[in-house]
Amino acid sequence: MKKSITFIEALAIVVGMIIGSGIFLKPGIVLNNAGSPIRSLLAWIAGGVITLASALSVAEIASAIPKSGGLYIYLEELYGEVTGFLLGWVQAIISYPASVAAQAIAFATYAGFFISMNGTQQKLLAIGILGFILAMNIISTKYGGIIQTLATIGKLIPVAAIIAFGVLSKASPGFSAVEASVSSAGFGAAILGTLWAYDGWIGVTNMAGEIKNPEKNLPKVISMGVLFVIIVYALFNIAIFKVLPYEVIVSSKTPGADAAVALFGSGGAAFITAGIMVSVFGSLNGYLMTAARVPQAMGEKNQFPFSNVVGKVHPKLGTPANALILQSVLAVIYIFSGSFNTLTDLLIFVLWIFFTMGVFGVFILRKKRSDTKRAYKVPLYPVTPIIGISGGLYILISTIFSNPVNSFVGMGITLAGLPVFYYLKHKNRN
């Protein structure tokens, strides 16, 4: 595939995949767990620092191994074929298409604010918008990059409007609340909530082989994108605290929309809902773009069922058309079955195991390739990766204690890929 993704488009993938609907919905949950606006802001910043530390660490691996497939490729080269395959397996079959389905349904759900629809109509709209994005990405990766850039700019407009008018507001009802006593577990839960809102940045590494000058540009877009989102999230929360009373923020399921109504009147809800739709649209495009690169990369290495089809690049368009179609078909199945949220919940624990292994991989990389000169090295090594690993371990411990059944079922689903791996390996050997 051609190196057609520019620096700006890669940056839009990072920012666009992180900023979804979470920033509009999460502030109340984080504030409730943190117990005060100041502690809530500290939780958002702490979550951002952990994410940035992870991103800076993985960026060194991405710079040293600039291949399409992202974390699947990194784990394979650093830990072995089995580890890489198991991640690629759950990503390609369940995780990515389920996330694509969830984004498509979210878009259709928010569209219900403007057009009354029943459940079937919402599913059809979700499939229709998915079909449009699929077609654009099949025709040209450049189209996908353009859509991602425009959608990212579009999703930042309502966020910027709330920040600009909210921060300048003279009143500060949210900051005037008396601080509630909160346990360390409550503050930890607040940080955990922010970490989910920062998720998605690693998707850009799936497209490393198509990014211009990936050795230098990947570390830049990852670090700059995550840092930008940290600033946006902090300012957005400050704006909400300056517009809404503490009690309203804590009890609201949609604090972003409430802030927009307080700032811009009755049209504020429509404004913020449209902004969320653009935001989800961009996330959907980003997820589908990056998702297809995993089975395509696996197909090239004969590590996927029907590899000769899935791994094929369209001879004229130069896009992973078959892999894009595969991810979309699976997403449609998940949309109609309604199983996408259940599937993503089941795999949270497993995916964070692989993600934490990816961050730790920078230590293995330096040991295996100690003599190799690199265009980028993680700053403040080894402190930076240790911070990222600590955040990953915290999520793993919290998840297994809060939902042990899902954690073990997710591990079972992942290990079910082992027979497929050994079958394909035997077939390739013959």
mmCIF file of N, CA, C and O in Angstrom, residues 165-215:
data_model
loop_
_atom_site.group_PDB
_atom_site.id
_atom_site.type_symbol
_atom_site.label_atom_id
_atom_site.label_comp_id
_atom_site.label_asym_id
_atom_site.label_seq_id
_atom_site.Cartn_x
_atom_site.Cartn_y
_atom_site.Cartn_z
ATOM 1 N N PHE A 165 -16.464 30.055 25.785
ATOM 2 C CA PHE A 165 -17.483 30.812 26.515
ATOM 3 C C PHE A 165 -17.546 30.416 27.984
ATOM 4 O O PHE A 165 -17.831 31.243 28.847
ATOM 5 N N GLY A 166 -17.266 29.148 28.268
ATOM 6 C CA GLY A 166 -17.328 28.686 29.650
ATOM 7 C C GLY A 166 -16.196 29.215 30.501
ATOM 8 O O GLY A 166 -16.410 29.700 31.616
ATOM 9 N N VAL A 167 -14.967 29.142 29.985
ATOM 10 C CA VAL A 167 -13.804 29.592 30.754
ATOM 11 C C VAL A 167 -13.897 31.090 31.026
ATOM 12 O O VAL A 167 -13.456 31.570 32.084
ATOM 13 N N LEU A 168 -14.474 31.857 30.093
ATOM 14 C CA LEU A 168 -14.603 33.309 30.270
ATOM 15 C C LEU A 168 -15.779 33.699 31.158
ATOM 16 O O LEU A 168 -15.941 34.877 31.495
ATOM 17 N N SER A 169 -16.607 32.726 31.524
ATOM 18 C CA SER A 169 -17.756 33.009 32.380
ATOM 19 C C SER A 169 -17.287 33.521 33.745
ATOM 20 O O SER A 169 -16.345 32.986 34.343
ATOM 21 N N LYS A 170 -17.961 34.558 34.241
ATOM 22 C CA LYS A 170 -17.560 35.154 35.526
ATOM 23 C C LYS A 170 -18.021 34.303 36.695
ATOM 24 O O LYS A 170 -17.399 34.304 37.752
ATOM 25 N N ALA A 171 -19.124 33.611 36.522
ATOM 26 C CA ALA A 171 -19.622 32.749 37.596
ATOM 27 C C ALA A 171 -18.829 31.452 37.645
ATOM 28 O O ALA A 171 -18.267 31.016 36.646
ATOM 29 N N SER A 172 -18.768 30.858 38.827
ATOM 30 C CA SER A 172 -18.073 29.568 38.982
ATOM 31 C C SER A 172 -18.846 28.676 39.936
ATOM 32 O O SER A 172 -18.338 28.275 40.992
ATOM 33 N N PRO A 173 -20.104 28.339 39.593
ATOM 34 C CA PRO A 173 -20.921 27.555 40.537
ATOM 35 C C PRO A 173 -20.361 26.171 40.834
ATOM 36 O O PRO A 173 -20.508 25.649 41.931
ATOM 37 N N GLY A 174 -19.700 25.575 39.856
ATOM 38 C CA GLY A 174 -19.151 24.243 40.072
ATOM 39 C C GLY A 174 -17.981 24.225 41.023
ATOM 40 O O GLY A 174 -17.765 23.260 41.759
ATOM 41 N N PHE A 175 -17.202 25.323 41.040
ATOM 42 C CA PHE A 175 -16.030 25.391 41.909
ATOM 43 C C PHE A 175 -16.386 25.819 43.330
ATOM 44 O O PHE A 175 -15.559 25.731 44.236
ATOM 45 N N SER A 176 -17.622 26.313 43.536
ATOM 46 C CA SER A 176 -17.995 26.845 44.847
ATOM 47 C C SER A 176 -18.449 25.774 45.826
ATOM 48 O O SER A 176 -18.707 26.065 46.984
ATOM 49 N N ALA A 177 -18.554 24.536 45.352
ATOM 50 C CA ALA A 177 -19.027 23.455 46.223
ATOM 51 C C ALA A 177 -17.989 23.119 47.291
ATOM 52 O O ALA A 177 -16.784 23.221 47.076
ATOM 53 N N VAL A 178 -18.494 22.739 48.468
ATOM 54 C CA VAL A 178 -17.611 22.299 49.546
ATOM 55 C C VAL A 178 -17.076 20.909 49.190
ATOM 56 O O VAL A 178 -17.844 20.036 48.780
ATOM 57 N N GLU A 179 -15.778 20.720 49.358
ATOM 58 C CA GLU A 179 -15.183 19.441 48.976
ATOM 59 C C GLU A 179 -15.742 18.306 49.833
ATOM 60 O O GLU A 179 -15.809 18.399 51.048
ATOM 61 N N ALA A 180 -16.145 17.252 49.159
ATOM 62 C CA ALA A 180 -16.636 16.064 49.861
ATOM 63 C C ALA A 180 -15.450 15.173 50.222
ATOM 64 O O ALA A 180 -14.436 15.157 49.530
ATOM 65 N N SER A 181 -15.582 14.448 51.338
ATOM 66 C CA SER A 181 -14.522 13.507 51.683
ATOM 67 C C SER A 181 -14.580 12.347 50.706
ATOM 68 O O SER A 181 -15.658 11.869 50.346
ATOM 69 N N VAL A 182 -13.440 11.899 50.254
ATOM 70 C CA VAL A 182 -13.409 10.832 49.265
ATOM 71 C C VAL A 182 -12.260 9.888 49.581
ATOM 72 O O VAL A 182 -11.195 10.321 50.032
ATOM 73 N N SER A 183 -12.484 8.612 49.404
ATOM 74 C CA SER A 183 -11.441 7.634 49.675
ATOM 75 C C SER A 183 -10.480 7.556 48.507
ATOM 76 O O SER A 183 -10.759 8.043 47.414
ATOM 77 N N SER A 184 -9.338 6.923 48.743
ATOM 78 C CA SER A 184 -8.370 6.740 47.662
ATOM 79 C C SER A 184 -8.970 5.883 46.554
ATOM 80 O O SER A 184 -8.656 6.056 45.387
ATOM 81 N N ALA A 185 -9.865 4.959 46.947
ATOM 82 C CA ALA A 185 -10.527 4.125 45.949
ATOM 83 C C ALA A 185 -11.401 4.978 45.046
ATOM 84 O O ALA A 185 -11.502 4.743 43.844
ATOM 85 N N GLY A 186 -12.047 6.004 45.640
ATOM 86 C CA GLY A 186 -12.880 6.898 44.844
ATOM 87 C C GLY A 186 -12.060 7.694 43.853
ATOM 88 O O GLY A 186 -12.450 7.838 42.690
ATOM 89 N N PHE A 187 -10.919 8.201 44.284
ATOM 90 C CA PHE A 187 -10.049 8.951 43.383
ATOM 91 C C PHE A 187 -9.471 8.020 42.320
ATOM 92 O O PHE A 187 -9.334 8.406 41.164
ATOM 93 N N GLY A 188 -9.151 6.793 42.728
ATOM 94 C CA GLY A 188 -8.657 5.808 41.761
ATOM 95 C C GLY A 188 -9.701 5.485 40.716
ATOM 96 O O GLY A 188 -9.392 5.344 39.527
ATOM 97 N N ALA A 189 -10.970 5.389 41.147
ATOM 98 C CA ALA A 189 -12.061 5.131 40.200
ATOM 99 C C ALA A 189 -12.215 6.304 39.238
ATOM 100 O O ALA A 189 -12.553 6.119 38.063
ATOM 101 N N ALA A 190 -11.967 7.516 39.746
ATOM 102 C CA ALA A 190 -12.039 8.706 38.892
ATOM 103 C C ALA A 190 -10.960 8.644 37.803
ATOM 104 O O ALA A 190 -11.230 8.924 36.634
ATOM 105 N N ILE A 191 -9.748 8.262 38.190
ATOM 106 C CA ILE A 191 -8.659 8.124 37.213
ATOM 107 C C ILE A 191 -9.004 7.036 36.201
ATOM 108 O O ILE A 191 -8.781 7.192 34.995
ATOM 109 N N LEU A 192 -9.582 5.950 36.689
ATOM 110 C CA LEU A 192 -9.969 4.847 35.807
ATOM 111 C C LEU A 192 -10.967 5.332 34.755
ATOM 112 O O LEU A 192 -10.865 4.985 33.578
ATOM 113 N N GLY A 193 -11.921 6.167 35.181
ATOM 114 C CA GLY A 193 -12.901 6.713 34.256
ATOM 115 C C GLY A 193 -12.263 7.561 33.168
ATOM 116 O O GLY A 193 -12.678 7.527 32.004
ATOM 117 N N THR A 194 -11.229 8.312 33.532
ATOM 118 C CA THR A 194 -10.564 9.156 32.534
ATOM 119 C C THR A 194 -9.742 8.320 31.557
ATOM 120 O O THR A 194 -9.629 8.670 30.385
ATOM 121 N N LEU A 195 -9.177 7.217 32.034
ATOM 122 C CA LEU A 195 -8.352 6.388 31.155
ATOM 123 C C LEU A 195 -9.167 5.805 30.009
ATOM 124 O O LEU A 195 -8.666 5.673 28.894
ATOM 125 N N TRP A 196 -10.447 5.471 30.282
ATOM 126 C CA TRP A 196 -11.298 4.994 29.188
ATOM 127 C C TRP A 196 -11.495 6.104 28.158
ATOM 128 O O TRP A 196 -11.557 5.853 26.955
ATOM 129 N N ALA A 197 -11.596 7.362 28.634
ATOM 130 C CA ALA A 197 -11.825 8.490 27.721
ATOM 131 C C ALA A 197 -10.591 8.809 26.882
ATOM 132 O O ALA A 197 -10.704 9.473 25.855
ATOM 133 N N TYR A 198 -9.422 8.369 27.349
ATOM 134 C CA TYR A 198 -8.181 8.607 26.600
ATOM 135 C C TYR A 198 -7.850 7.464 25.638
ATOM 136 O O TYR A 198 -6.866 7.541 24.900
ATOM 137 N N ASP A 199 -8.654 6.421 25.639
ATOM 138 C CA ASP A 199 -8.346 5.236 24.838
ATOM 139 C C ASP A 199 -8.495 5.519 23.337
ATOM 140 O O ASP A 199 -9.259 6.388 22.935
ATOM 141 N N GLY A 200 -7.760 4.790 22.512
ATOM 142 C CA GLY A 200 -7.931 4.866 21.060
ATOM 143 C C GLY A 200 -6.731 5.368 20.286
ATOM 144 O O GLY A 200 -6.625 5.132 19.080
ATOM 145 N N TRP A 201 -5.788 6.014 20.961
ATOM 146 C CA TRP A 201 -4.659 6.645 20.257
ATOM 147 C C TRP A 201 -3.752 5.637 19.552
ATOM 148 O O TRP A 201 -3.150 5.946 18.518
ATOM 149 N N ILE A 202 -3.691 4.406 20.087
ATOM 150 C CA ILE A 202 -2.741 3.440 19.523
ATOM 151 C C ILE A 202 -3.167 2.948 18.145
ATOM 152 O O ILE A 202 -2.378 2.357 17.411
ATOM 153 N N GLY A 203 -4.420 3.228 17.751
ATOM 154 C CA GLY A 203 -4.907 2.774 16.454
ATOM 155 C C GLY A 203 -4.087 3.280 15.281
ATOM 156 O O GLY A 203 -3.977 2.601 14.256
ATOM 157 N N VAL A 204 -3.478 4.465 15.435
ATOM 158 C CA VAL A 204 -2.699 5.033 14.324
ATOM 159 C C VAL A 204 -1.510 4.150 13.976
ATOM 160 O O VAL A 204 -1.049 4.136 12.822
ATOM 161 N N THR A 205 -0.996 3.382 14.928
ATOM 162 C CA THR A 205 0.159 2.520 14.652
ATOM 163 C C THR A 205 -0.201 1.396 13.688
ATOM 164 O O THR A 205 0.688 0.831 13.046
ATOM 165 N N ASN A 206 -1.493 1.061 13.580
ATOM 166 C CA ASN A 206 -1.908 0.026 12.623
ATOM 167 C C ASN A 206 -1.589 0.423 11.190
ATOM 168 O O ASN A 206 -1.461 -0.425 10.312
ATOM 169 N N MET A 207 -1.473 1.744 10.959
ATOM 170 C CA MET A 207 -1.288 2.252 9.599
ATOM 171 C C MET A 207 0.136 2.749 9.361
ATOM 172 O O MET A 207 0.386 3.530 8.441
ATOM 173 N N ALA A 208 1.065 2.292 10.187
ATOM 174 C CA ALA A 208 2.443 2.792 10.108
ATOM 175 C C ALA A 208 3.035 2.657 8.710
ATOM 176 O O ALA A 208 3.761 3.542 8.241
ATOM 177 N N GLY A 209 2.721 1.557 8.029
ATOM 178 C CA GLY A 209 3.284 1.324 6.698
ATOM 179 C C GLY A 209 2.769 2.278 5.639
ATOM 180 O O GLY A 209 3.330 2.341 4.543
ATOM 181 N N GLU A 210 1.691 3.019 5.957
ATOM 182 C CA GLU A 210 1.113 3.951 4.982
ATOM 183 C C GLU A 210 1.343 5.414 5.349
ATOM 184 O O GLU A 210 0.870 6.312 4.658
ATOM 185 N N ILE A 211 2.033 5.645 6.462
ATOM 186 C CA ILE A 211 2.325 7.015 6.901
ATOM 187 C C ILE A 211 3.666 7.456 6.324
ATOM 188 O O ILE A 211 4.645 6.700 6.346
ATOM 189 N N LYS A 212 3.703 8.653 5.818
ATOM 190 C CA LYS A 212 4.940 9.185 5.258
ATOM 191 C C LYS A 212 5.965 9.390 6.369
ATOM 192 O O LYS A 212 5.673 9.993 7.398
ATOM 193 N N ASN A 213 7.184 8.882 6.139
ATOM 194 C CA ASN A 213 8.294 8.984 7.098
ATOM 195 C C ASN A 213 7.855 8.553 8.507
ATOM 196 O O ASN A 213 7.924 9.339 9.458
ATOM 197 N N PRO A 214 7.391 7.310 8.669
ATOM 198 C CA PRO A 214 6.831 6.882 9.956
ATOM 199 C C PRO A 214 7.833 6.886 11.107
ATOM 200 O O PRO A 214 7.443 7.082 12.259
ATOM 201 N N GLU A 215 9.110 6.662 10.824
ATOM 202 C CA GLU A 215 10.117 6.631 11.891
ATOM 203 C C GLU A 215 10.130 7.935 12.682
ATOM 204 O O GLU A 215 10.308 7.938 13.903
#
